[in-house]
C-alpha cells in the first residue's frame, strides 16, 4: 500500500490520477478493515492471481474463510474475477489495483461514526504488523541471499526535531524519491529482486 496522504492535500503526481491506485473512502474503508482481507489483497498484488484454496495454503487459512473474504473484497471493488484463468470449477481472483492511498486519514480518525474510527484503526495496525513481519522474515532468511543483497539492505532510524509542516515535507520528498525508482529495472532482469521499502514518520514525546 502506498503511504497515507495528508488531509486536504492532493496525492503526489505519481499516483494522483493513476487508475491503478485505489483511493479509500469511508465505504471502501469498511470493506477493507479486516486483517485477513488486507493479507489477501496484499498477496494478490504481490504474487498475482490465485484461487481461494491457493491463497488459503499461502496464508495458512481455511479455503472457506478466504473464499468469503474474497467475495467481500470484490463487493467493495478491491478484487475481481480473472477471466483468463477462471475456466474450470475453481474461481480465480486478481487485484483490481496495484496500490491503495488513504487521503484523509485524520478525518477517518475523527469521524463521528465509531465504525469508521474503528475501521481505520484496524487497517493501520494491520499495515504496521505486516511491515514488522516482512522485516523479521528478511532478518531470518538474509543468510540465504547472495552477498550483494546482504550488503545492500538497510535498517535505520533517525531522530529529528521538526514542525508538522516539515515532517509532511520530509515524508513527501521520501515518497517522491522512492517513486523515482519505479520502472528503472525491467521485470526479469538478472540479479534483480522486488524490494520492499517501509516509510514511518511520527512524533514522539520529549519527556
XYZ file of C-alpha atoms in Angstrom:
207
model
C 0.000 0.000 0.000
C 1.374 3.404 -0.847
C 1.718 5.750 2.125
C -1.129 7.714 3.667
C -1.846 11.093 2.153
C -2.405 14.178 4.350
C -5.854 15.655 4.727
C -6.836 18.378 2.223
C -3.756 17.877 0.091
C -3.633 16.305 -3.370
C -1.962 12.955 -3.850
C 1.534 13.109 -5.384
C 1.515 13.279 -9.207
C 2.993 9.768 -9.405
C -0.385 8.276 -8.453
C -2.845 11.139 -8.048
C -4.762 10.213 -11.193
C -3.435 6.696 -11.633
C -6.386 4.329 -12.252
C -4.293 1.515 -10.792
C -4.327 3.194 -7.368
C -7.427 2.894 -5.161
C -8.325 5.999 -3.136
C -10.080 4.813 0.014
C -13.276 6.475 1.220
C -15.450 5.657 4.241
C -17.383 2.991 2.334
C -14.415 1.054 0.983
C -12.574 1.512 4.280
C -15.253 -0.617 5.942
C -14.791 -3.297 3.311
C -11.036 -3.444 3.823
C -10.999 -3.335 7.621
C -10.316 -6.997 8.378
C -6.831 -8.494 8.909
C -7.403 -11.410 6.535
C -8.797 -9.176 3.800
C -5.711 -6.979 3.971
C -3.469 -10.054 3.772
C -5.458 -11.464 0.843
C -5.263 -8.192 -1.049
C -1.528 -7.874 -0.406
C -0.949 -11.451 -1.599
C -2.867 -10.907 -4.841
C -0.984 -7.683 -5.513
C 2.421 -9.190 -4.819
C 2.082 -12.703 -6.243
C -0.630 -12.301 -8.857
C -3.970 -14.056 -9.489
C -4.897 -17.032 -7.324
C -7.779 -19.190 -6.180
C -9.279 -19.141 -2.705
C -7.670 -22.508 -1.977
C -4.285 -21.345 -3.244
C -4.454 -18.273 -1.038
C -5.569 -20.428 1.886
C -2.425 -22.548 1.501
C -0.196 -19.477 1.225
C -1.690 -17.719 4.259
C -2.397 -20.731 6.458
C -6.157 -20.160 6.459
C -9.169 -22.279 5.527
C -10.428 -22.041 1.958
C -13.888 -21.253 3.333
C -12.540 -18.171 5.097
C -10.510 -16.968 2.117
C -13.444 -17.528 -0.239
C -15.813 -15.499 1.961
C -13.433 -12.592 2.413
C -12.503 -12.525 -1.276
C -16.178 -12.084 -2.095
C -16.353 -9.236 0.418
C -13.312 -7.584 -1.159
C -14.974 -7.954 -4.559
C -18.148 -6.310 -3.278
C -16.107 -3.235 -2.352
C -14.142 -3.150 -5.610
C -10.739 -4.354 -4.398
C -10.607 -7.677 -6.277
C -12.361 -9.227 -9.267
C -12.618 -12.439 -11.258
C -9.704 -13.269 -13.534
C -11.432 -14.374 -16.768
C -8.172 -15.573 -18.316
C -7.796 -18.273 -15.671
C -11.298 -18.968 -14.366
C -12.247 -21.621 -16.893
C -12.586 -24.581 -14.528
C -14.595 -25.133 -11.391
C -12.277 -23.062 -9.218
C -12.746 -19.315 -9.243
C -9.612 -17.258 -9.850
C -9.214 -13.798 -8.347
C -6.988 -10.826 -9.135
C -6.422 -7.435 -7.549
C -8.126 -4.528 -9.291
C -5.461 -2.006 -8.246
C -1.719 -2.101 -7.615
C -1.887 0.074 -4.503
C -4.060 1.945 -2.027
C -3.972 5.570 -0.871
C -5.615 6.964 2.283
C -6.062 10.651 1.513
C -7.912 11.689 4.682
C -6.509 9.573 7.498
C -7.183 12.236 10.110
C -10.799 12.638 9.003
C -11.220 8.868 9.460
C -9.706 9.062 12.956
C -12.009 11.969 13.889
C -15.093 10.657 12.107
C -18.368 10.850 14.105
C -19.174 7.237 13.210
C -17.331 4.907 15.634
C -17.364 2.180 12.979
C -15.222 4.357 10.715
C -12.822 5.197 13.558
C -12.516 1.520 14.405
C -12.015 0.555 10.767
C -9.091 2.909 10.192
C -7.516 1.636 13.411
C -7.757 -1.967 12.186
C -6.222 -1.093 8.811
C -3.340 0.978 10.182
C -2.411 -1.568 12.852
C -2.534 -4.412 10.331
C -0.259 -2.492 7.969
C 2.186 -1.912 10.829
C 2.049 -5.621 11.721
C 2.734 -6.561 8.108
C 5.749 -4.259 7.982
C 7.190 -5.861 11.121
C 6.556 -9.369 9.778
C 8.226 -8.593 6.461
C 11.301 -7.188 8.161
C 11.531 -10.124 10.562
C 11.217 -12.568 7.658
C 14.108 -10.840 5.897
C 16.277 -10.909 9.022
C 15.558 -14.611 9.464
C 16.377 -15.510 5.858
C 19.003 -12.964 4.794
C 21.740 -15.586 5.136
C 20.159 -17.377 2.158
C 20.617 -14.368 -0.145
C 23.756 -13.510 -2.164
C 26.353 -11.306 -0.519
C 25.418 -8.389 -2.786
C 21.899 -8.310 -1.334
C 23.096 -8.786 2.242
C 25.306 -5.723 1.810
C 22.581 -3.709 0.080
C 19.888 -3.888 2.755
C 19.304 -1.084 5.246
C 17.571 -0.876 8.617
C 17.945 2.639 10.006
C 16.077 5.019 12.251
C 16.590 8.738 12.763
C 15.593 11.348 15.343
C 14.838 14.857 14.106
C 13.158 17.892 15.625
C 10.581 19.139 13.109
C 7.359 21.071 12.841
C 4.291 19.271 11.424
C 4.856 21.118 8.135
C 8.472 19.968 7.862
C 7.504 16.423 8.849
C 4.997 16.375 5.991
C 7.575 17.820 3.611
C 10.063 15.124 4.605
C 7.535 12.326 4.018
C 6.525 13.719 0.628
C 10.145 14.053 -0.510
C 10.894 10.482 0.579
C 7.846 9.260 -1.330
C 8.983 11.146 -4.421
C 12.448 9.617 -4.135
C 11.088 6.071 -3.872
C 8.709 6.641 -6.793
C 11.588 7.913 -8.941
C 12.992 4.359 -8.925
C 9.826 2.759 -10.305
C 10.260 1.191 -13.729
C 14.050 1.558 -13.810
C 14.644 -2.205 -13.733
C 12.605 -4.311 -16.184
C 10.882 -7.394 -14.802
C 13.051 -10.495 -15.187
C 16.361 -8.592 -15.081
C 19.091 -10.960 -13.917
C 20.148 -10.328 -10.341
C 17.145 -8.115 -9.589
C 14.513 -8.657 -6.905
C 11.374 -6.979 -5.624
C 12.443 -4.604 -2.849
C 10.159 -3.539 -0.006
C 10.629 -0.057 1.452
C 8.726 0.977 4.585
C 8.270 4.636 5.487
C 7.287 5.633 9.032
C 7.230 9.263 10.160
C 5.671 10.051 13.541
C 6.258 12.313 16.575
C 7.390 11.153 19.987
C 7.016 12.837 23.410
C 10.118 14.576 24.721
C 9.671 13.755 28.413
